[in-house]
Tab-separated table of C-alpha atoms and ligand atoms in Angstrom:
chain	number	residue	atom	x	y	z
A	246	MET	CA	191.478	276.464	71.237
A	247	SER	CA	190.867	272.779	70.358
A	248	ALA	CA	193.095	269.678	71.501
A	249	LYS	CA	196.206	269.561	70.033
A	250	ILE	CA	196.306	266.777	67.433
A	251	GLN	CA	199.444	264.913	67.931
A	252	ALA	CA	200.967	261.956	65.500
A	253	PRO	CA	200.129	258.532	67.056
A	254	ARG	CA	202.206	256.712	69.321
A	255	GLY	CA	204.974	254.544	67.992
A	256	THR	CA	205.197	256.711	65.010
A	257	TYR	CA	207.435	259.557	63.969
A	258	ASP	CA	208.069	261.796	61.857
A	259	VAL	CA	210.831	262.276	59.079
A	260	LEU	CA	212.156	265.761	58.684
A	261	PRO	CA	215.001	266.570	56.420
A	262	HIS	CA	217.893	265.979	58.272
A	263	LEU	CA	216.689	262.540	59.263
A	264	ALA	CA	215.627	262.224	55.590
A	265	ASP	CA	219.377	262.607	54.228
A	266	GLU	CA	220.602	260.344	56.751
A	267	ARG	CA	217.836	257.506	55.231
A	268	ALA	CA	219.066	258.379	51.885
A	269	ARG	CA	222.532	257.737	52.618
A	270	LEU	CA	221.356	254.469	53.883
A	271	GLU	CA	219.482	253.749	50.766
A	272	THR	CA	222.537	254.524	48.412
A	273	ALA	CA	224.501	252.212	50.298
A	274	ALA	CA	221.929	249.362	50.147
A	275	ALA	CA	221.074	250.187	46.578
A	276	LYS	CA	224.475	249.625	45.688
A	277	ILE	CA	225.128	246.491	47.357
A	278	PHE	CA	222.085	245.413	45.811
A	279	ALA	CA	222.676	245.936	42.204
A	280	ARG	CA	226.409	244.161	42.370
A	281	ALA	CA	224.390	241.110	43.562
A	282	GLY	CA	221.467	241.336	41.140
A	283	TYR	CA	218.740	241.701	43.443
A	284	GLY	CA	216.009	243.835	41.812
A	285	ARG	CA	213.830	246.678	43.690
A	286	ILE	CA	209.699	245.675	44.705
A	287	GLU	CA	207.412	247.530	46.169
A	288	THR	CA	204.157	246.203	46.843
A	289	PRO	CA	200.724	247.503	48.760
A	290	THR	CA	200.870	248.699	52.229
A	291	PHE	CA	197.454	246.782	52.991
A	292	GLU	CA	196.917	242.741	52.060
A	293	ALA	CA	194.528	240.594	52.208
A	294	THR	CA	194.557	239.211	56.202
A	295	GLN	CA	194.809	235.803	55.107
A	296	LEU	CA	198.298	236.547	53.358
A	297	PHE	CA	199.912	236.949	56.752
A	298	ALA	CA	197.520	234.535	58.893
A	299	ARG	CA	198.539	231.466	56.849
A	300	THR	CA	202.443	232.584	57.011
A	301	VAL	CA	203.564	234.631	60.143
A	302	GLY	CA	201.384	232.044	61.889
A	303	GLU	CA	198.134	232.073	63.776
A	304	ALA	CA	199.649	231.524	66.880
A	305	THR	CA	202.001	234.015	66.612
A	306	ASP	CA	202.247	237.844	68.666
A	307	VAL	CA	202.361	239.320	65.275
A	308	VAL	CA	199.268	237.838	64.156
A	309	GLN	CA	197.209	237.519	67.613
A	310	LYS	CA	198.068	241.353	68.848
A	311	GLU	CA	199.531	243.382	66.505
A	312	MET	CA	198.167	243.505	63.215
A	313	TYR	CA	196.473	246.496	61.696
A	314	THR	CA	193.093	245.024	60.446
A	315	PHE	CA	190.425	246.627	59.010
A	316	GLU	CA	187.396	245.607	56.565
A	317	ASP	CA	186.976	247.369	53.905
A	318	GLY	CA	184.256	249.244	51.970
A	319	SER	CA	183.424	245.178	50.359
A	320	GLY	CA	183.369	243.607	53.963
A	321	ASP	CA	186.823	241.876	52.954
A	322	SER	CA	189.447	241.723	55.880
A	323	MET	CA	192.954	243.788	54.757
A	324	THR	CA	195.884	244.189	56.426
A	325	LEU	CA	198.742	246.721	56.989
A	326	ARG	CA	201.504	244.897	56.272
A	327	PRO	CA	204.066	243.869	59.187
A	328	GLU	CA	206.451	242.137	57.466
A	329	GLY	CA	207.601	242.041	53.380
A	330	THR	CA	208.581	238.298	52.731
A	331	ALA	CA	204.931	236.998	52.636
A	332	PRO	CA	203.773	240.119	50.213
A	333	ALA	CA	207.029	239.533	48.263
A	334	VAL	CA	206.470	235.080	47.347
A	335	ARG	CA	202.857	236.552	46.261
A	336	ALA	CA	204.120	238.825	43.827
A	337	TYR	CA	206.838	235.983	42.911
A	338	LEU	CA	203.820	233.594	41.987
A	339	GLU	CA	201.267	236.053	40.823
A	340	HIS	CA	203.698	237.011	38.373
A	341	GLY	CA	204.732	233.846	37.334
A	342	LYS	CA	208.314	234.093	38.350
A	343	ALA	CA	208.979	230.552	38.617
A	344	ARG	CA	209.530	230.576	34.817
A	345	ASP	CA	212.813	233.314	35.420
A	346	PRO	CA	215.887	231.669	36.059
A	347	GLN	CA	216.391	230.787	39.670
A	348	PRO	CA	216.434	232.338	41.914
A	349	VAL	CA	214.415	235.595	41.606
A	350	LYS	CA	215.565	237.914	43.910
A	351	PHE	CA	214.242	240.839	45.023
A	352	TRP	CA	215.175	244.086	47.435
A	353	TYR	CA	212.937	246.456	49.444
A	354	LEU	CA	212.188	249.392	51.667
A	355	SER	CA	209.039	249.909	52.901
A	356	GLN	CA	206.929	250.928	55.535
A	357	PHE	CA	205.724	248.141	57.871
A	358	PHE	CA	202.942	248.170	60.787
A	359	ARG	CA	203.028	246.437	64.431
A	360	TYR	CA	200.870	247.089	67.389
A	361	GLU	CA	203.930	246.938	69.398
A	362	ARG	CA	204.339	248.634	73.130
A	363	PRO	CA	206.539	251.265	71.339
A	364	GLN	CA	209.815	252.188	72.396
A	365	ALA	CA	213.798	252.894	71.763
A	366	GLY	CA	214.033	251.200	68.620
A	367	ARG	CA	210.395	250.018	68.250
A	368	PHE	CA	207.692	251.694	66.054
A	369	ARG	CA	204.076	251.390	64.878
A	370	GLN	CA	205.154	252.306	61.878
A	371	PHE	CA	208.639	251.309	60.839
A	372	TRP	CA	210.943	250.702	57.555
A	373	GLN	CA	212.851	247.732	56.837
A	374	ILE	CA	215.539	247.383	54.164
A	375	GLY	CA	214.691	243.506	52.636
A	376	ALA	CA	215.736	241.055	50.358
A	377	GLU	CA	214.229	237.670	48.902
A	378	ALA	CA	215.932	234.973	46.691
A	379	ILE	CA	213.194	233.331	45.769
A	380	GLY	CA	213.344	229.545	43.930
A	381	SER	CA	216.675	227.979	45.229
A	382	ALA	CA	217.119	225.852	48.257
A	383	ASP	CA	220.781	225.608	47.560
A	384	PRO	CA	223.199	226.190	50.448
A	385	ALA	CA	224.935	228.761	48.824
A	386	VAL	CA	221.994	231.172	48.480
A	387	ASP	CA	221.936	231.369	52.345
A	388	ALA	CA	225.474	232.489	52.644
A	389	GLU	CA	225.060	235.123	49.889
A	390	VAL	CA	222.044	236.554	51.358
A	391	ILE	CA	223.721	236.817	54.858
A	392	LEU	CA	226.475	238.490	53.424
A	393	LEU	CA	224.610	240.711	51.962
A	394	LEU	CA	222.935	242.067	55.455
A	395	ALA	CA	226.713	242.000	56.427
A	396	GLU	CA	227.712	243.861	53.967
A	397	LEU	CA	225.058	246.547	54.483
A	398	LEU	CA	225.963	246.840	58.299
A	399	GLU	CA	229.921	247.304	57.493
A	400	ALA	CA	228.844	250.041	54.519
A	401	ILE	CA	226.852	252.126	57.419
A	402	GLY	CA	229.250	251.689	60.009
A	403	ALA	CA	226.966	249.764	62.162
A	404	ARG	CA	228.939	248.971	65.259
A	405	ASP	CA	229.673	246.205	67.625
A	406	VAL	CA	228.204	243.016	65.508
A	407	LYS	CA	227.608	239.868	66.206
A	408	LEU	CA	225.996	237.256	63.359
A	409	VAL	CA	224.242	234.434	65.183
A	410	LEU	CA	222.970	231.424	62.709
A	411	ALA	CA	220.549	228.321	64.006
A	412	THR	CA	218.701	226.040	61.790
A	413	LEU	CA	215.147	224.685	62.372
A	414	GLY	CA	215.034	221.123	59.727
A	415	GLN	CA	211.947	220.423	57.910
A	416	PRO	CA	208.116	221.202	59.708
A	417	GLU	CA	208.423	217.388	60.209
A	418	SER	CA	210.878	216.923	62.496
A	419	ARG	CA	210.033	220.564	63.936
A	420	ALA	CA	206.312	219.231	64.565
A	421	ALA	CA	208.308	215.967	66.040
A	422	TYR	CA	210.603	218.176	68.337
A	423	ARG	CA	207.508	220.304	69.735
A	424	GLU	CA	205.769	217.640	71.103
A	425	GLU	CA	208.736	216.119	72.512
A	426	LEU	CA	209.501	219.885	74.122
A	427	LYS	CA	205.964	220.412	75.174
A	428	ALA	CA	206.118	217.165	77.360
A	429	TYR	CA	209.466	218.022	78.664
A	430	LEU	CA	207.953	221.534	79.671
A	431	ARG	CA	204.816	220.176	81.521
A	432	ALA	CA	206.912	217.405	83.294
A	433	HIS	CA	208.478	221.196	84.857
A	434	GLU	CA	206.065	223.231	84.964
A	435	ASP	CA	205.734	224.259	88.382
A	436	GLN	CA	209.569	225.523	87.691
A	437	LEU	CA	208.085	227.639	84.636
A	438	SER	CA	206.971	231.187	84.506
A	439	ARG	CA	202.992	231.588	84.696
A	440	GLU	CA	203.277	232.922	81.010
A	441	VAL	CA	205.621	230.251	79.315
A	442	VAL	CA	202.951	227.702	80.950
A	443	GLU	CA	199.900	229.463	79.687
A	444	ARG	CA	201.801	229.276	75.956
A	445	ILE	CA	203.194	225.541	76.144
A	446	ASP	CA	200.695	224.523	73.393
A	447	LEU	CA	200.490	227.981	70.954
A	448	ASN	CA	204.591	228.162	71.297
A	449	PRO	CA	206.538	226.386	73.550
A	450	LEU	CA	209.857	227.392	72.064
A	451	ARG	CA	209.119	230.690	73.062
A	452	ALA	CA	210.338	228.891	76.545
A	453	PHE	CA	214.042	229.784	75.562
A	454	ASP	CA	213.572	233.509	75.104
A	455	ALA	CA	212.301	234.136	78.685
A	456	LYS	CA	213.274	236.258	81.253
A	457	HIS	CA	212.266	234.119	84.079
A	458	GLU	CA	215.420	232.631	85.964
A	459	SER	CA	214.330	229.503	87.155
A	460	THR	CA	212.546	228.623	83.744
A	461	GLN	CA	216.178	229.693	82.707
A	462	ARG	CA	217.127	226.742	84.651
A	463	VAL	CA	215.008	224.299	83.188
A	464	MET	CA	215.504	225.352	79.657
A	465	ALA	CA	219.356	224.848	80.332
A	466	ASN	CA	218.350	221.198	80.163
A	467	ALA	CA	215.731	221.003	77.500
A	468	PRO	CA	216.211	218.827	74.577
A	469	ARG	CA	217.341	220.710	71.603
A	470	LEU	CA	216.238	220.800	67.868
A	471	ILE	CA	219.605	220.563	66.339
A	472	ASP	CA	219.788	217.146	67.811
A	473	ARG	CA	216.343	215.502	66.699
A	474	LEU	CA	217.337	216.735	62.639
A	475	PRO	CA	217.539	214.381	60.223
A	476	GLN	CA	221.151	214.335	58.014
A	477	GLU	CA	220.602	216.153	55.080
A	478	ASP	CA	219.396	219.049	56.952
A	479	LEU	CA	222.547	219.462	58.951
A	480	ASP	CA	224.773	218.699	55.721
A	481	HIS	CA	222.458	221.912	54.734
A	482	PHE	CA	223.693	224.088	57.551
A	483	ALA	CA	227.238	222.864	57.724
A	484	GLU	CA	227.199	223.766	53.382
A	485	VAL	CA	226.094	227.394	54.936
A	486	GLN	CA	228.396	227.577	57.286
A	487	ASP	CA	231.573	226.633	55.685
A	488	LEU	CA	230.376	229.329	52.632
A	489	LEU	CA	230.463	231.656	55.189
A	490	ARG	CA	233.393	230.793	56.661
A	491	ALA	CA	235.509	230.748	53.115
A	492	ALA	CA	233.540	234.441	53.009
A	493	ASP	CA	235.359	235.195	55.899
A	494	LEU	CA	232.404	236.315	57.969
A	495	ALA	CA	232.743	235.353	61.311
A	496	TYR	CA	229.475	233.926	63.380
A	497	GLU	CA	228.257	232.298	66.345
A	498	VAL	CA	226.058	229.736	66.441
A	499	ASP	CA	222.790	229.325	68.463
A	500	THR	CA	220.896	226.405	68.731
A	501	THR	CA	217.986	228.197	71.052
A	502	LEU	CA	217.742	231.049	68.648
A	503	VAL	CA	213.617	231.836	68.280
A	504	ARG	CA	211.970	234.334	66.195
A	505	GLY	CA	208.740	235.771	66.249
A	506	LEU	CA	207.449	234.025	62.744
A	507	ASP	CA	206.525	230.366	61.827
A	508	TYR	CA	207.539	230.195	58.353
A	509	TYR	CA	211.129	229.934	58.873
A	510	THR	CA	212.453	226.104	57.776
A	511	ARG	CA	216.150	225.364	57.800
A	512	THR	CA	218.756	228.601	58.429
A	513	LEU	CA	217.853	230.790	60.721
A	514	PHE	CA	219.839	234.034	61.490
A	515	GLU	CA	220.178	237.179	63.389
A	516	PHE	CA	222.348	240.570	63.347
A	517	GLN	CA	222.763	241.678	66.805
A	518	SER	CA	224.156	244.992	67.569
A	519	GLY	CA	226.075	245.739	71.447
A	520	ALA	CA	225.263	249.546	70.679
A	521	LEU	CA	221.683	248.760	71.323
A	522	GLU	CA	219.799	247.410	74.486
A	523	ALA	CA	219.481	244.245	74.718
A	524	ALA	CA	215.118	244.038	74.182
A	525	GLN	CA	215.649	245.500	70.696
A	526	ASN	CA	219.508	244.524	70.156
A	527	THR	CA	218.290	242.759	66.601
A	528	LEU	CA	219.529	245.131	63.061
A	529	GLY	CA	217.932	242.321	61.225
A	530	GLY	CA	217.544	238.844	60.684
A	531	GLY	CA	215.588	236.276	58.270
A	532	GLY	CA	216.283	232.969	57.542
A	533	ARG	CA	214.658	230.095	55.207
A	534	TYR	CA	211.001	229.978	54.026
A	535	ASP	CA	210.725	226.675	52.137
A	536	GLY	CA	207.211	226.110	52.820
A	537	LEU	CA	205.831	229.545	52.597
A	538	ALA	CA	204.526	229.655	48.608
A	539	GLU	CA	202.405	226.154	49.589
A	540	ALA	CA	200.560	228.105	52.263
A	541	ILE	CA	199.076	230.850	50.121
A	542	GLY	CA	198.318	228.452	47.514
A	543	GLY	CA	201.351	228.386	45.078
A	544	PRO	CA	203.362	225.339	44.770
A	545	PRO	CA	206.706	223.860	46.681
A	546	THR	CA	209.115	227.195	46.118
A	547	PRO	CA	212.079	227.463	48.357
A	548	GLY	CA	213.036	230.716	49.456
A	549	MET	CA	215.411	232.969	51.689
A	550	GLY	CA	215.715	236.654	53.052
A	551	TRP	CA	216.043	238.918	55.776
A	552	ALA	CA	214.789	242.050	56.364
A	553	ALA	CA	216.719	244.910	58.797
A	554	GLY	CA	215.023	247.822	60.165
A	555	VAL	CA	216.448	251.214	59.727
A	556	GLU	CA	215.591	253.050	62.966
A	557	ARG	CA	217.547	250.283	64.436
A	558	MET	CA	220.140	250.292	61.725
A	559	LEU	CA	220.827	254.080	61.979
A	560	MET	CA	221.040	254.163	65.666
A	561	ALA	CA	223.633	251.191	65.615
A	562	SER	CA	225.316	253.566	63.064
A	563	THR	CA	228.301	256.235	63.805
A	564	GLN	CA	226.749	259.204	62.125
A	565	THR	CA	228.716	261.539	60.248
A	566	PRO	CA	227.508	264.613	60.597
A	567	PRO	CA	225.282	265.850	57.221
A	568	VAL	CA	226.765	268.022	54.911
A	569	GLU	CA	224.855	271.036	53.743
A	570	PRO	CA	225.060	271.435	49.913
A	571	PRO	CA	226.829	274.368	48.578
A	572	VAL	CA	224.748	277.340	47.275
A	573	ASP	CA	225.523	278.793	44.417
A	574	ILE	CA	224.126	282.007	43.891
A	575	PHE	CA	221.745	284.131	46.507
A	576	VAL	CA	219.527	286.351	44.903
A	577	ALA	CA	218.365	289.646	47.172
A	578	TYR	CA	217.002	292.750	45.705
A	579	HIS	CA	215.482	296.069	47.275
A	580	PRO	CA	212.072	296.837	46.975
A	581	GLY	CA	210.345	297.112	43.492
A	582	HIS	CA	212.895	294.778	42.064
A	583	LYS	CA	210.547	291.850	43.319
A	584	LEU	CA	209.842	290.306	39.836
A	585	ALA	CA	213.040	290.685	37.995
A	586	ALA	CA	214.971	289.054	41.010
A	587	PHE	CA	212.559	286.301	40.786
A	588	LYS	CA	213.178	285.945	37.090
A	589	LEU	CA	216.770	285.812	37.816
A	590	ALA	CA	216.446	282.920	40.784
A	591	SER	CA	213.913	280.774	38.699
A	592	ASP	CA	216.433	280.601	35.087
A	593	ALA	CA	218.927	279.880	37.400
A	594	ARG	CA	217.531	277.210	39.025
A	595	ARG	CA	216.411	275.907	35.001
A	596	ALA	CA	220.218	276.125	34.312
A	597	GLY	CA	220.826	273.685	37.118
A	598	HIS	CA	222.211	276.153	39.783
A	599	SER	CA	221.232	275.768	43.523
A	600	THR	CA	219.509	279.038	44.117
A	601	ARG	CA	218.012	280.599	47.232
A	602	LEU	CA	215.857	283.875	47.176
A	603	GLU	CA	214.323	286.119	49.713
A	604	LEU	CA	210.834	284.344	50.601
A	605	ALA	CA	210.261	286.120	54.043
A	606	GLY	CA	209.846	290.233	52.881
A	607	ARG	CA	213.522	291.055	54.916
A	608	SER	CA	214.930	294.393	54.604
A	609	VAL	CA	218.012	294.385	52.025
A	610	LYS	CA	220.040	294.237	55.276
A	611	GLY	CA	218.277	291.200	56.655
A	612	GLN	CA	218.517	289.286	53.149
A	613	LEU	CA	222.441	289.986	53.152
A	614	LYS	CA	222.562	288.515	56.745
A	615	GLN	CA	220.970	285.596	55.535
A	616	ALA	CA	223.309	285.283	52.614
A	617	SER	CA	226.287	285.785	54.672
A	618	ARG	CA	224.698	282.489	57.139
A	619	ILE	CA	224.674	280.636	53.681
A	620	ARG	CA	227.940	281.561	52.287
A	621	PRO	CA	226.827	281.218	48.303
A	622	ARG	CA	229.430	281.437	45.506
A	623	TYR	CA	227.808	284.317	44.316
A	624	VAL	CA	225.404	287.076	45.562
A	625	ALA	CA	223.259	289.214	43.773
A	626	ILE	CA	221.555	292.377	45.025
A	627	PHE	CA	218.935	293.499	42.663
A	628	GLY	CA	218.403	297.385	42.758
A	629	ASP	CA	217.766	300.700	41.080
A	630	GLU	CA	221.308	301.006	39.600
A	631	GLY	CA	221.077	297.455	38.210
A	632	VAL	CA	222.552	294.109	40.257
A	633	GLN	CA	225.288	294.201	42.515
A	634	LEU	CA	227.026	290.903	41.729
A	635	ARG	CA	229.244	290.095	44.146
A	636	ASP	CA	231.721	287.073	43.794
A	637	ARG	CA	232.869	285.032	46.718
A	638	ASP	CA	235.866	283.818	45.254
A	639	GLY	CA	236.975	287.012	43.428
A	640	GLY	CA	237.906	290.577	43.401
A	641	GLU	CA	235.322	293.600	44.168
A	642	ASP	CA	231.194	293.992	43.670
A	643	LYS	CA	230.465	294.620	39.793
A	644	LEU	CA	227.440	296.128	38.593
A	645	VAL	CA	225.688	294.479	35.730
A	646	ALA	CA	222.757	294.899	33.849
A	647	PRO	CA	219.923	292.306	35.037
A	648	GLU	CA	219.750	290.083	31.629
A	649	THR	CA	223.393	289.898	31.949
A	650	VAL	CA	223.512	288.013	35.071
A	651	MET	CA	223.717	284.659	33.937
A	652	HIS	CA	226.470	285.616	31.455
A	653	HIS	CA	228.491	286.426	33.864
A	654	ILE	CA	228.532	283.983	36.311
A	655	ARG	CA	228.444	281.225	33.488
A	656	GLY	CA	231.498	278.943	33.455
A	657	THR	CA	232.263	280.016	36.835
A	658	LEU	CA	230.061	277.583	38.409
B	702	LIG	P1	211.621	240.651	61.820
B	702	LIG	O1	212.236	239.849	62.507
B	702	LIG	O2	209.982	240.618	62.269
B	702	LIG	O3	211.497	239.534	60.546
B	702	LIG	O4	212.081	241.949	61.476
B	702	LIG	C1	213.177	242.366	61.061
B	702	LIG	C2	213.821	243.653	61.679
B	702	LIG	O5	212.647	244.764	61.365
B	702	LIG	C3	213.876	243.456	63.244
B	702	LIG	O6	215.157	242.712	63.388
B	702	LIG	C4	214.147	244.982	63.674
B	702	LIG	O7	215.147	245.201	63.024
B	702	LIG	C5	212.858	245.467	62.345
B	702	LIG	N1	211.807	245.670	63.199
B	702	LIG	C6	210.713	244.380	63.175
B	702	LIG	N2	209.722	244.799	64.053
B	702	LIG	C7	210.311	246.536	64.414
B	702	LIG	C8	208.866	247.475	64.953
B	702	LIG	N3	207.845	247.434	65.504
B	702	LIG	N4	209.957	248.645	65.185
B	702	LIG	C9	210.959	249.027	64.997
B	702	LIG	N5	211.698	247.789	63.975
B	702	LIG	C10	210.989	246.817	63.975
B	702	LIG	C11	210.724	240.163	59.697
B	702	LIG	O8	209.601	241.128	59.145
B	702	LIG	C12	210.693	239.044	58.291
B	702	LIG	N6	210.053	239.443	57.428
B	702	LIG	C13	212.005	239.066	57.738
B	702	LIG	C14	212.747	238.143	56.506
B	702	LIG	C15	212.559	238.467	55.745
B	702	LIG	N7	212.750	236.803	56.488
B	702	LIG	C16	212.932	236.419	55.771
B	702	LIG	N8	212.878	236.977	54.765
């Protein structure tokens, strides 16, 4: 026997019972987005590698270690999408959406790919539901976008959810702050973890995320970006908060919040769930990305959005047991009556009835056992004398002619 082939590590199969649960999530999301005027988009599974390198950021883990990149037949570098924001903005620019009333509002439910260490809530192929509102810098966009995710998490019964907010300001103030932080980290190098020291130049902000104790002590006194932001950015952030309060949405401000993507400007947020393990407790998050369009050759175009992991949302939600949809008719048959039975089953389905037919060559006894498990409204047993029609909801079995079965059940289903 040859070696057994299994699904790649960090991937999983969506079996029917899982598909039902996901369909409910999709239905809930579709309703929420429709009410707020978001239109669904689907972009290609792979894009030019540059799209992600220039936006997500060359120094990020996503670009450095996690992308599934390959050369296609023409020698062009392609990447399986690790995220959906850059593709959404690319599509906005490519389709001239700047000419539409702004902001243009998209949502998506798609698969994404990152070569990460697989664990609970972390996969190499995963699904995200996401929203992007492109073309307006109004703080009301930020608040509306955040509220949509709050609404979705509430609709699916996500447990123990907390919203955390931060602001990053514009690239200029961030760059100046980065230099100040780098200098601070260098001055305390001897107390920092090796990993943090190695990344001082590449990604000094990551130091705030460190689990290393003495690094954490150093970071408690590190300069904070929020104290270095211009008034304009602070006002923007204050208005976002006013709007969220007006909508009765509770939040915490955490000025050290960092996310793994470089394109963020101004508002940054995350919804965490206490029902998940700390390392993967972010159900979803996002923020503003006012410089992203320019990074891929477009005109200055503000944008704001989020993405939430489908797997994590399902893990954090109270699952209602799946309800089996009722079956209208079960068609059984004695030997020699397969054709007539098959015809009835296909006629019944065409007429819109949920129908099951024996497909595994069971004896009549076996078929009826199967029928009693399924509990259909009708059982039709084809035999030499005609069709024995059994109605779960009434009276004795009737013996009817095969061509009249549909006539007998019509109007009752
Ligand atoms: P992200 O924080 O990289 O943001 O991912 C958003 C969410 O996707 C995470 O909070 C998590 O629930 C889920 N997720 C990410 N990676 C994995 C994984 N390997 N396995 C399972 N779930 C995962 C973005 O992707 C941005 N595009 C969000 C955004 C939209 N920002 C603005 N607009």
